[in-house]
């Protein structure tokens, strides 16, 4: 356990019958970190959050907050607060009374309560709204009231269970930036649960990618994107092409892969040992693909593909194609350098092998 850890868990297990919803999870979250747990529905992330909050108890393992073991500490005695997806604001209370509810329960004197409520409203950008009803506020303002209600109690950890899920797209984009700003402003450790990779990647200092009750990888967002540790992370975090083939040779960090259409291409070995004859998957990001002619840049790999459709996507064109029956898509810039591609056109897509990742197909 690091000296500056706000949250340290070791070997957490929570079973429901024969199913382990949380399966030997360990994590170490330094103070002041925005830590996200990212995974698909049903992977166990909400169960893990309930264990941290004290709403449930682990079957095995330990939870420490600021160095103190929390396994048997009830929720109301833990230095933790939680923001839910549907906010759970009291509709009959004013904004100020909602924010001050926890302080009142703690018997904080009225004058001190008012001072802290006013201060936190200023910090979340809602000064002077303490007498308004939550129903009179916008969705983003109600979101900030829910955050203020937790932050005014100065918790060690703030747990957030998909709090942006009920907001429309434009407001979600705005709140991602605001949440990151507020976390840095308050210096509180955030543990954020989401299935939305964009939320996790934009806001987080560290992201744990969770699958089937376990963490596949814990790393900063850039590392998850550029250096995925497993095929699941490669496929789940960001858009990726996955091309199946057979390992023909391995040279240092590069593997030669024979694809189904006969193309011989290269990618960087992602992890473990690859052997000739082994089935493998090559992952390449759509933005790493470039249109090329017969003259190939030295060291590059390329495939022939048939265009299925071309979609306008703002600054880019999204080219949907197929190679030997395998779907492949590229994200090409709308800067006039790329020709307009018609359906059924034959194109050549190339990439730098250093940007591709190769995993053995039998690896989890």
mmCIF file of C-alpha atoms in Angstrom, residues 4-349:
data_model
loop_
_atom_site.group_PDB
_atom_site.id
_atom_site.type_symbol
_atom_site.label_atom_id
_atom_site.label_comp_id
_atom_site.label_asym_id
_atom_site.label_seq_id
_atom_site.Cartn_x
_atom_site.Cartn_y
_atom_site.Cartn_z
ATOM 1 C CA UNK A 4 -0.369 8.457 -0.153
ATOM 2 C CA UNK A 5 -3.152 5.980 -1.060
ATOM 3 C CA UNK A 6 -6.714 7.116 -0.503
ATOM 4 C CA UNK A 7 -8.055 3.713 -1.545
ATOM 5 C CA UNK A 8 -6.327 0.351 -1.356
ATOM 6 C CA UNK A 9 -8.086 -2.948 -2.045
ATOM 7 C CA UNK A 10 -6.567 -6.397 -2.075
ATOM 8 C CA UNK A 11 -8.104 -9.633 -3.328
ATOM 9 C CA UNK A 12 -11.741 -8.465 -3.288
ATOM 10 C CA UNK A 13 -14.258 -11.191 -4.091
ATOM 11 C CA UNK A 14 -18.057 -10.956 -4.108
ATOM 12 C CA UNK A 15 -19.993 -14.040 -5.137
ATOM 13 C CA UNK A 16 -23.649 -14.486 -5.942
ATOM 14 C CA UNK A 17 -24.160 -18.232 -5.892
ATOM 15 C CA UNK A 18 -21.461 -19.746 -8.081
ATOM 16 C CA UNK A 19 -20.882 -16.491 -9.968
ATOM 17 C CA UNK A 20 -18.090 -14.154 -8.847
ATOM 18 C CA UNK A 21 -19.313 -10.673 -9.779
ATOM 19 C CA UNK A 22 -16.050 -9.308 -8.339
ATOM 20 C CA UNK A 23 -13.223 -11.789 -8.773
ATOM 21 C CA UNK A 24 -9.989 -11.070 -6.844
ATOM 22 C CA UNK A 25 -9.807 -7.344 -7.576
ATOM 23 C CA UNK A 26 -6.851 -5.354 -6.229
ATOM 24 C CA UNK A 27 -6.265 -1.633 -6.705
ATOM 25 C CA UNK A 28 -4.255 1.217 -5.260
ATOM 26 C CA UNK A 29 -5.591 4.746 -5.856
ATOM 27 C CA UNK A 30 -3.328 7.663 -4.858
ATOM 28 C CA UNK A 31 -4.853 10.721 -3.203
ATOM 29 C CA UNK A 32 -6.289 13.290 -5.584
ATOM 30 C CA UNK A 33 -6.705 10.844 -8.476
ATOM 31 C CA UNK A 34 -9.595 10.698 -10.949
ATOM 32 C CA UNK A 35 -9.877 6.908 -11.203
ATOM 33 C CA UNK A 36 -12.407 5.354 -13.587
ATOM 34 C CA UNK A 37 -13.668 1.786 -13.779
ATOM 35 C CA UNK A 38 -14.695 1.122 -17.373
ATOM 36 C CA UNK A 39 -16.500 -1.942 -18.619
ATOM 37 C CA UNK A 40 -19.609 -3.319 -20.331
ATOM 38 C CA UNK A 41 -22.894 -3.897 -18.540
ATOM 39 C CA UNK A 42 -22.742 -6.900 -16.245
ATOM 40 C CA UNK A 43 -18.964 -6.888 -15.768
ATOM 41 C CA UNK A 44 -19.228 -6.251 -11.994
ATOM 42 C CA UNK A 45 -18.336 -2.555 -11.769
ATOM 43 C CA UNK A 46 -21.479 -1.510 -9.846
ATOM 44 C CA UNK A 47 -21.011 -4.418 -7.438
ATOM 45 C CA UNK A 48 -17.461 -3.203 -6.843
ATOM 46 C CA UNK A 49 -18.719 0.320 -6.169
ATOM 47 C CA UNK A 50 -21.253 -1.020 -3.654
ATOM 48 C CA UNK A 51 -18.434 -2.812 -1.826
ATOM 49 C CA UNK A 52 -16.443 0.422 -1.629
ATOM 50 C CA UNK A 53 -19.469 2.367 -0.388
ATOM 51 C CA UNK A 54 -20.291 -0.262 2.260
ATOM 52 C CA UNK A 55 -23.706 -1.206 0.833
ATOM 53 C CA UNK A 56 -22.390 -4.745 0.432
ATOM 54 C CA UNK A 57 -19.629 -6.809 2.032
ATOM 55 C CA UNK A 58 -16.876 -8.756 0.262
ATOM 56 C CA UNK A 59 -16.690 -12.519 0.642
ATOM 57 C CA UNK A 60 -12.894 -12.231 0.557
ATOM 58 C CA UNK A 61 -10.309 -9.465 0.590
ATOM 59 C CA UNK A 62 -9.880 -6.105 2.279
ATOM 60 C CA UNK A 63 -10.812 -2.476 1.636
ATOM 61 C CA UNK A 64 -8.649 0.289 3.121
ATOM 62 C CA UNK A 65 -9.428 4.011 2.949
ATOM 63 C CA UNK A 66 -6.621 6.288 4.090
ATOM 64 C CA UNK A 67 -4.962 3.257 5.643
ATOM 65 C CA UNK A 68 -7.971 2.148 7.718
ATOM 66 C CA UNK A 69 -9.663 -1.191 7.083
ATOM 67 C CA UNK A 70 -13.307 -0.614 6.116
ATOM 68 C CA UNK A 71 -14.769 -4.117 5.718
ATOM 69 C CA UNK A 72 -16.975 -3.885 8.801
ATOM 70 C CA UNK A 73 -17.551 -0.109 8.798
ATOM 71 C CA UNK A 74 -21.160 0.794 7.865
ATOM 72 C CA UNK A 75 -21.777 3.195 4.941
ATOM 73 C CA UNK A 76 -22.631 6.184 7.147
ATOM 74 C CA UNK A 77 -19.329 5.840 9.026
ATOM 75 C CA UNK A 78 -17.087 5.693 5.956
ATOM 76 C CA UNK A 79 -15.354 8.856 4.623
ATOM 77 C CA UNK A 80 -17.177 8.266 1.344
ATOM 78 C CA UNK A 81 -20.026 9.915 -0.554
ATOM 79 C CA UNK A 82 -21.831 8.746 -3.652
ATOM 80 C CA UNK A 83 -23.441 10.413 -6.682
ATOM 81 C CA UNK A 84 -26.051 8.262 -8.397
ATOM 82 C CA UNK A 85 -27.160 8.361 -12.038
ATOM 83 C CA UNK A 86 -30.542 9.822 -11.128
ATOM 84 C CA UNK A 87 -29.038 12.247 -8.567
ATOM 85 C CA UNK A 88 -31.651 11.555 -5.824
ATOM 86 C CA UNK A 89 -32.172 15.233 -4.957
ATOM 87 C CA UNK A 90 -35.042 15.998 -2.562
ATOM 88 C CA UNK A 91 -37.694 17.734 -4.731
ATOM 89 C CA UNK A 92 -39.393 19.488 -1.795
ATOM 90 C CA UNK A 93 -36.153 21.007 -0.491
ATOM 91 C CA UNK A 94 -34.337 24.072 -1.795
ATOM 92 C CA UNK A 95 -30.913 23.771 -3.400
ATOM 93 C CA UNK A 96 -29.300 24.991 -0.178
ATOM 94 C CA UNK A 97 -31.234 22.522 1.975
ATOM 95 C CA UNK A 98 -30.303 19.673 -0.375
ATOM 96 C CA UNK A 99 -26.628 20.586 -0.138
ATOM 97 C CA UNK A 100 -26.770 21.133 3.616
ATOM 98 C CA UNK A 101 -28.709 17.955 4.398
ATOM 99 C CA UNK A 102 -25.637 15.930 5.336
ATOM 100 C CA UNK A 103 -24.201 18.786 7.374
ATOM 101 C CA UNK A 104 -27.481 19.038 9.291
ATOM 102 C CA UNK A 105 -27.405 15.298 9.985
ATOM 103 C CA UNK A 106 -23.911 15.790 11.374
ATOM 104 C CA UNK A 107 -25.243 18.582 13.614
ATOM 105 C CA UNK A 108 -23.012 21.249 12.078
ATOM 106 C CA UNK A 109 -24.133 24.655 13.498
ATOM 107 C CA UNK A 110 -26.451 26.726 11.275
ATOM 108 C CA UNK A 111 -23.971 29.567 10.712
ATOM 109 C CA UNK A 112 -21.217 27.157 9.685
ATOM 110 C CA UNK A 113 -23.648 25.276 7.420
ATOM 111 C CA UNK A 114 -24.615 28.464 5.587
ATOM 112 C CA UNK A 115 -20.983 29.438 5.145
ATOM 113 C CA UNK A 116 -20.033 26.038 3.701
ATOM 114 C CA UNK A 117 -23.111 25.878 1.458
ATOM 115 C CA UNK A 118 -22.341 29.317 0.018
ATOM 116 C CA UNK A 119 -18.698 28.393 -0.500
ATOM 117 C CA UNK A 120 -19.428 25.122 -2.312
ATOM 118 C CA UNK A 121 -22.085 26.781 -4.502
ATOM 119 C CA UNK A 122 -19.470 29.308 -5.550
ATOM 120 C CA UNK A 123 -17.005 26.512 -6.285
ATOM 121 C CA UNK A 124 -19.434 24.570 -8.510
ATOM 122 C CA UNK A 125 -20.511 27.715 -10.358
ATOM 123 C CA UNK A 126 -23.976 28.149 -8.822
ATOM 124 C CA UNK A 127 -23.627 31.194 -6.534
ATOM 125 C CA UNK A 128 -26.837 32.663 -5.174
ATOM 126 C CA UNK A 129 -29.072 29.707 -6.080
ATOM 127 C CA UNK A 130 -29.440 28.255 -2.589
ATOM 128 C CA UNK A 131 -33.147 29.248 -2.355
ATOM 129 C CA UNK A 132 -34.137 27.821 -5.754
ATOM 130 C CA UNK A 133 -35.967 24.525 -6.114
ATOM 131 C CA UNK A 134 -34.008 21.780 -7.936
ATOM 132 C CA UNK A 135 -36.888 21.405 -10.422
ATOM 133 C CA UNK A 136 -36.268 24.991 -11.581
ATOM 134 C CA UNK A 137 -32.712 24.182 -12.625
ATOM 135 C CA UNK A 138 -31.304 22.747 -15.838
ATOM 136 C CA UNK A 139 -30.003 19.179 -15.977
ATOM 137 C CA UNK A 140 -26.406 20.368 -15.746
ATOM 138 C CA UNK A 141 -27.180 22.597 -12.770
ATOM 139 C CA UNK A 142 -28.915 19.738 -10.929
ATOM 140 C CA UNK A 143 -25.850 17.609 -11.636
ATOM 141 C CA UNK A 144 -23.650 20.220 -9.955
ATOM 142 C CA UNK A 145 -26.024 20.430 -6.982
ATOM 143 C CA UNK A 146 -25.682 16.655 -6.517
ATOM 144 C CA UNK A 147 -21.900 17.000 -6.626
ATOM 145 C CA UNK A 148 -21.966 19.949 -4.217
ATOM 146 C CA UNK A 149 -24.097 17.970 -1.752
ATOM 147 C CA UNK A 150 -21.341 15.360 -1.585
ATOM 148 C CA UNK A 151 -18.304 17.630 -1.787
ATOM 149 C CA UNK A 152 -19.516 19.926 1.018
ATOM 150 C CA UNK A 153 -18.974 16.973 3.389
ATOM 151 C CA UNK A 154 -15.304 16.818 2.353
ATOM 152 C CA UNK A 155 -15.194 13.042 1.777
ATOM 153 C CA UNK A 156 -11.951 11.186 1.188
ATOM 154 C CA UNK A 157 -13.588 9.398 -1.744
ATOM 155 C CA UNK A 158 -16.391 10.463 -4.037
ATOM 156 C CA UNK A 159 -17.991 7.497 -5.787
ATOM 157 C CA UNK A 160 -19.867 8.255 -9.003
ATOM 158 C CA UNK A 161 -22.158 5.625 -10.529
ATOM 159 C CA UNK A 162 -22.648 6.595 -14.205
ATOM 160 C CA UNK A 163 -23.839 10.093 -13.184
ATOM 161 C CA UNK A 164 -23.988 11.428 -16.762
ATOM 162 C CA UNK A 165 -26.099 8.604 -18.160
ATOM 163 C CA UNK A 166 -29.411 10.493 -17.934
ATOM 164 C CA UNK A 167 -28.121 13.639 -19.695
ATOM 165 C CA UNK A 168 -28.423 14.415 -23.393
ATOM 166 C CA UNK A 169 -25.317 14.187 -25.571
ATOM 167 C CA UNK A 170 -24.418 17.892 -25.627
ATOM 168 C CA UNK A 171 -24.802 18.229 -21.864
ATOM 169 C CA UNK A 172 -22.757 15.062 -21.267
ATOM 170 C CA UNK A 173 -19.912 16.523 -23.304
ATOM 171 C CA UNK A 174 -20.047 19.729 -21.268
ATOM 172 C CA UNK A 175 -20.250 17.915 -17.920
ATOM 173 C CA UNK A 176 -17.217 15.735 -18.712
ATOM 174 C CA UNK A 177 -15.061 18.847 -18.782
ATOM 175 C CA UNK A 178 -16.735 20.338 -15.708
ATOM 176 C CA UNK A 179 -16.335 17.142 -13.680
ATOM 177 C CA UNK A 180 -12.639 16.992 -14.460
ATOM 178 C CA UNK A 181 -12.252 20.657 -13.520
ATOM 179 C CA UNK A 182 -14.156 20.230 -10.236
ATOM 180 C CA UNK A 183 -12.147 17.165 -9.274
ATOM 181 C CA UNK A 184 -8.896 19.084 -9.708
ATOM 182 C CA UNK A 185 -10.312 22.141 -7.940
ATOM 183 C CA UNK A 186 -11.423 20.206 -4.851
ATOM 184 C CA UNK A 187 -8.557 17.700 -4.901
ATOM 185 C CA UNK A 188 -10.960 14.935 -3.884
ATOM 186 C CA UNK A 189 -10.300 11.395 -5.067
ATOM 187 C CA UNK A 190 -12.999 10.384 -7.565
ATOM 188 C CA UNK A 191 -13.854 6.752 -8.321
ATOM 189 C CA UNK A 192 -16.024 6.877 -11.420
ATOM 190 C CA UNK A 193 -18.052 3.984 -12.863
ATOM 191 C CA UNK A 194 -18.945 4.037 -16.555
ATOM 192 C CA UNK A 195 -19.517 1.912 -19.649
ATOM 193 C CA UNK A 196 -18.770 4.960 -21.824
ATOM 194 C CA UNK A 197 -15.142 4.882 -22.933
ATOM 195 C CA UNK A 198 -15.229 8.553 -23.968
ATOM 196 C CA UNK A 199 -16.080 9.612 -20.408
ATOM 197 C CA UNK A 200 -13.289 7.496 -18.957
ATOM 198 C CA UNK A 201 -10.680 8.581 -21.491
ATOM 199 C CA UNK A 202 -11.408 12.324 -21.278
ATOM 200 C CA UNK A 203 -11.629 12.696 -17.501
ATOM 201 C CA UNK A 204 -9.412 10.091 -15.891
ATOM 202 C CA UNK A 205 -5.871 9.988 -14.583
ATOM 203 C CA UNK A 206 -6.098 6.181 -14.421
ATOM 204 C CA UNK A 207 -8.608 3.773 -15.958
ATOM 205 C CA UNK A 208 -9.289 0.167 -14.960
ATOM 206 C CA UNK A 209 -10.857 -1.832 -17.782
ATOM 207 C CA UNK A 210 -13.089 -4.459 -16.193
ATOM 208 C CA UNK A 211 -14.375 -7.685 -17.717
ATOM 209 C CA UNK A 212 -16.166 -10.611 -16.066
ATOM 210 C CA UNK A 213 -15.344 -9.434 -12.548
ATOM 211 C CA UNK A 214 -11.640 -8.757 -13.160
ATOM 212 C CA UNK A 215 -9.405 -5.950 -14.327
ATOM 213 C CA UNK A 216 -7.841 -6.605 -17.720
ATOM 214 C CA UNK A 217 -5.616 -3.519 -17.490
ATOM 215 C CA UNK A 218 -5.116 -0.498 -15.254
ATOM 216 C CA UNK A 219 -3.287 2.388 -16.909
ATOM 217 C CA UNK A 220 -3.495 6.040 -17.969
ATOM 218 C CA UNK A 221 -5.897 6.608 -20.906
ATOM 219 C CA UNK A 222 -3.099 7.155 -23.442
ATOM 220 C CA UNK A 223 -1.481 3.836 -22.524
ATOM 221 C CA UNK A 224 -4.763 1.952 -22.759
ATOM 222 C CA UNK A 225 -5.277 3.348 -26.242
ATOM 223 C CA UNK A 226 -1.751 2.902 -27.582
ATOM 224 C CA UNK A 227 -0.587 -0.162 -25.606
ATOM 225 C CA UNK A 228 -3.598 -2.395 -24.889
ATOM 226 C CA UNK A 229 -2.623 -5.389 -22.776
ATOM 227 C CA UNK A 230 -5.323 -7.795 -24.039
ATOM 228 C CA UNK A 231 -7.487 -8.261 -27.131
ATOM 229 C CA UNK A 232 -10.497 -7.216 -25.055
ATOM 230 C CA UNK A 233 -8.918 -3.860 -24.169
ATOM 231 C CA UNK A 234 -7.810 -3.361 -27.774
ATOM 232 C CA UNK A 235 -11.357 -3.943 -28.986
ATOM 233 C CA UNK A 236 -13.221 -2.135 -26.213
ATOM 234 C CA UNK A 237 -11.196 1.058 -25.878
ATOM 235 C CA UNK A 238 -11.614 3.189 -28.991
ATOM 236 C CA UNK A 239 -12.373 2.042 -32.533
ATOM 237 C CA UNK A 240 -10.168 -0.717 -33.864
ATOM 238 C CA UNK A 241 -9.910 -3.037 -36.844
ATOM 239 C CA UNK A 242 -9.407 -6.701 -35.983
ATOM 240 C CA UNK A 243 -7.915 -8.816 -38.772
ATOM 241 C CA UNK A 244 -7.574 -12.566 -38.214
ATOM 242 C CA UNK A 245 -4.651 -14.476 -39.653
ATOM 243 C CA UNK A 246 -1.804 -16.897 -39.047
ATOM 244 C CA UNK A 247 1.661 -16.188 -37.643
ATOM 245 C CA UNK A 248 4.303 -16.877 -40.278
ATOM 246 C CA UNK A 249 7.368 -15.600 -38.433
ATOM 247 C CA UNK A 250 8.387 -13.460 -35.462
ATOM 248 C CA UNK A 251 11.367 -11.111 -35.742
ATOM 249 C CA UNK A 252 12.267 -9.302 -32.538
ATOM 250 C CA UNK A 253 9.127 -7.282 -31.720
ATOM 251 C CA UNK A 254 7.399 -7.705 -35.118
ATOM 252 C CA UNK A 255 5.238 -10.585 -36.290
ATOM 253 C CA UNK A 256 4.517 -11.538 -39.923
ATOM 254 C CA UNK A 257 0.840 -12.397 -40.314
ATOM 255 C CA UNK A 258 -0.813 -14.108 -43.281
ATOM 256 C CA UNK A 259 -4.389 -12.842 -43.613
ATOM 257 C CA UNK A 260 -7.305 -14.748 -45.116
ATOM 258 C CA UNK A 261 -6.908 -13.088 -48.528
ATOM 259 C CA UNK A 262 -3.258 -14.145 -48.682
ATOM 260 C CA UNK A 263 -1.774 -10.755 -47.741
ATOM 261 C CA UNK A 264 1.424 -10.905 -45.708
ATOM 262 C CA UNK A 265 1.431 -8.028 -43.213
ATOM 263 C CA UNK A 266 3.220 -7.016 -40.027
ATOM 264 C CA UNK A 267 2.354 -5.757 -36.578
ATOM 265 C CA UNK A 268 4.065 -5.377 -33.234
ATOM 266 C CA UNK A 269 3.799 -8.313 -30.814
ATOM 267 C CA UNK A 270 1.545 -7.053 -28.025
ATOM 268 C CA UNK A 271 2.270 -9.538 -25.247
ATOM 269 C CA UNK A 272 3.386 -13.090 -24.602
ATOM 270 C CA UNK A 273 5.102 -15.406 -27.048
ATOM 271 C CA UNK A 274 3.882 -15.931 -30.597
ATOM 272 C CA UNK A 275 4.890 -18.990 -32.627
ATOM 273 C CA UNK A 276 4.778 -19.805 -36.318
ATOM 274 C CA UNK A 277 1.531 -21.481 -37.277
ATOM 275 C CA UNK A 278 -0.418 -19.930 -34.410
ATOM 276 C CA UNK A 279 -3.693 -18.160 -35.111
ATOM 277 C CA UNK A 280 -3.463 -14.458 -34.341
ATOM 278 C CA UNK A 281 -5.429 -11.203 -34.497
ATOM 279 C CA UNK A 282 -3.903 -7.976 -35.750
ATOM 280 C CA UNK A 283 -5.457 -4.757 -34.391
ATOM 281 C CA UNK A 284 -4.990 -1.487 -36.261
ATOM 282 C CA UNK A 285 -6.680 1.829 -35.463
ATOM 283 C CA UNK A 286 -8.714 3.339 -38.328
ATOM 284 C CA UNK A 287 -6.790 6.622 -38.108
ATOM 285 C CA UNK A 288 -3.520 4.686 -38.578
ATOM 286 C CA UNK A 289 -4.613 3.511 -42.028
ATOM 287 C CA UNK A 290 -3.636 5.559 -45.087
ATOM 288 C CA UNK A 291 -4.560 5.283 -48.749
ATOM 289 C CA UNK A 292 -1.623 4.205 -50.860
ATOM 290 C CA UNK A 293 -0.861 3.308 -54.441
ATOM 291 C CA UNK A 294 1.567 0.745 -55.809
ATOM 292 C CA UNK A 295 4.544 2.565 -54.271
ATOM 293 C CA UNK A 296 4.549 1.574 -50.591
ATOM 294 C CA UNK A 297 6.457 3.527 -47.960
ATOM 295 C CA UNK A 298 9.519 1.560 -46.747
ATOM 296 C CA UNK A 299 8.622 -0.885 -43.974
ATOM 297 C CA UNK A 300 4.845 -0.349 -44.309
ATOM 298 C CA UNK A 301 2.267 -3.142 -44.624
ATOM 299 C CA UNK A 302 -0.761 -2.951 -46.919
ATOM 300 C CA UNK A 303 -3.972 -4.767 -47.853
ATOM 301 C CA UNK A 304 -6.369 -4.568 -50.770
ATOM 302 C CA UNK A 305 -9.943 -3.710 -49.777
ATOM 303 C CA UNK A 306 -13.280 -3.175 -51.497
ATOM 304 C CA UNK A 307 -15.176 -0.038 -50.516
ATOM 305 C CA UNK A 308 -18.666 -0.699 -49.149
ATOM 306 C CA UNK A 309 -19.618 2.880 -48.310
ATOM 307 C CA UNK A 310 -18.095 6.237 -47.434
ATOM 308 C CA UNK A 311 -19.643 8.295 -44.630
ATOM 309 C CA UNK A 312 -19.107 11.968 -43.869
ATOM 310 C CA UNK A 313 -17.900 12.320 -40.279
ATOM 311 C CA UNK A 314 -17.045 15.965 -39.734
ATOM 312 C CA UNK A 315 -13.337 16.522 -40.335
ATOM 313 C CA UNK A 316 -12.962 12.940 -41.596
ATOM 314 C CA UNK A 317 -14.471 10.451 -43.996
ATOM 315 C CA UNK A 318 -15.252 7.058 -42.544
ATOM 316 C CA UNK A 319 -14.561 4.483 -45.238
ATOM 317 C CA UNK A 320 -16.266 1.145 -44.613
ATOM 318 C CA UNK A 321 -14.626 -1.646 -46.601
ATOM 319 C CA UNK A 322 -13.865 -5.371 -46.540
ATOM 320 C CA UNK A 323 -10.767 -7.476 -47.026
ATOM 321 C CA UNK A 324 -11.207 -11.151 -47.752
ATOM 322 C CA UNK A 325 -14.581 -11.121 -46.034
ATOM 323 C CA UNK A 326 -13.267 -9.265 -42.979
ATOM 324 C CA UNK A 327 -14.660 -5.792 -42.252
ATOM 325 C CA UNK A 328 -12.150 -2.944 -42.148
ATOM 326 C CA UNK A 329 -12.653 0.774 -41.882
ATOM 327 C CA UNK A 330 -10.412 3.802 -42.180
ATOM 328 C CA UNK A 331 -10.760 7.361 -40.964
ATOM 329 C CA UNK A 332 -9.399 9.599 -43.711
ATOM 330 C CA UNK A 333 -8.989 13.386 -43.453
ATOM 331 C CA UNK A 334 -11.414 15.706 -45.285
ATOM 332 C CA UNK A 335 -8.648 18.010 -46.448
ATOM 333 C CA UNK A 336 -8.810 17.447 -50.178
ATOM 334 C CA UNK A 337 -5.861 15.035 -50.154
ATOM 335 C CA UNK A 338 -8.046 11.911 -50.316
ATOM 336 C CA UNK A 339 -10.090 11.103 -53.427
ATOM 337 C CA UNK A 340 -13.826 10.537 -53.179
ATOM 338 C CA UNK A 341 -14.316 6.778 -52.938
ATOM 339 C CA UNK A 342 -17.270 5.115 -54.613
ATOM 340 C CA UNK A 343 -18.911 1.884 -53.506
ATOM 341 C CA UNK A 344 -17.174 -1.252 -54.873
ATOM 342 C CA UNK A 345 -13.967 0.692 -55.621
ATOM 343 C CA UNK A 346 -10.762 -1.247 -54.972
ATOM 344 C CA UNK A 347 -8.363 0.567 -52.642
ATOM 345 C CA UNK A 348 -5.070 -0.161 -50.935
ATOM 346 C CA UNK A 349 -4.778 0.642 -47.232
#
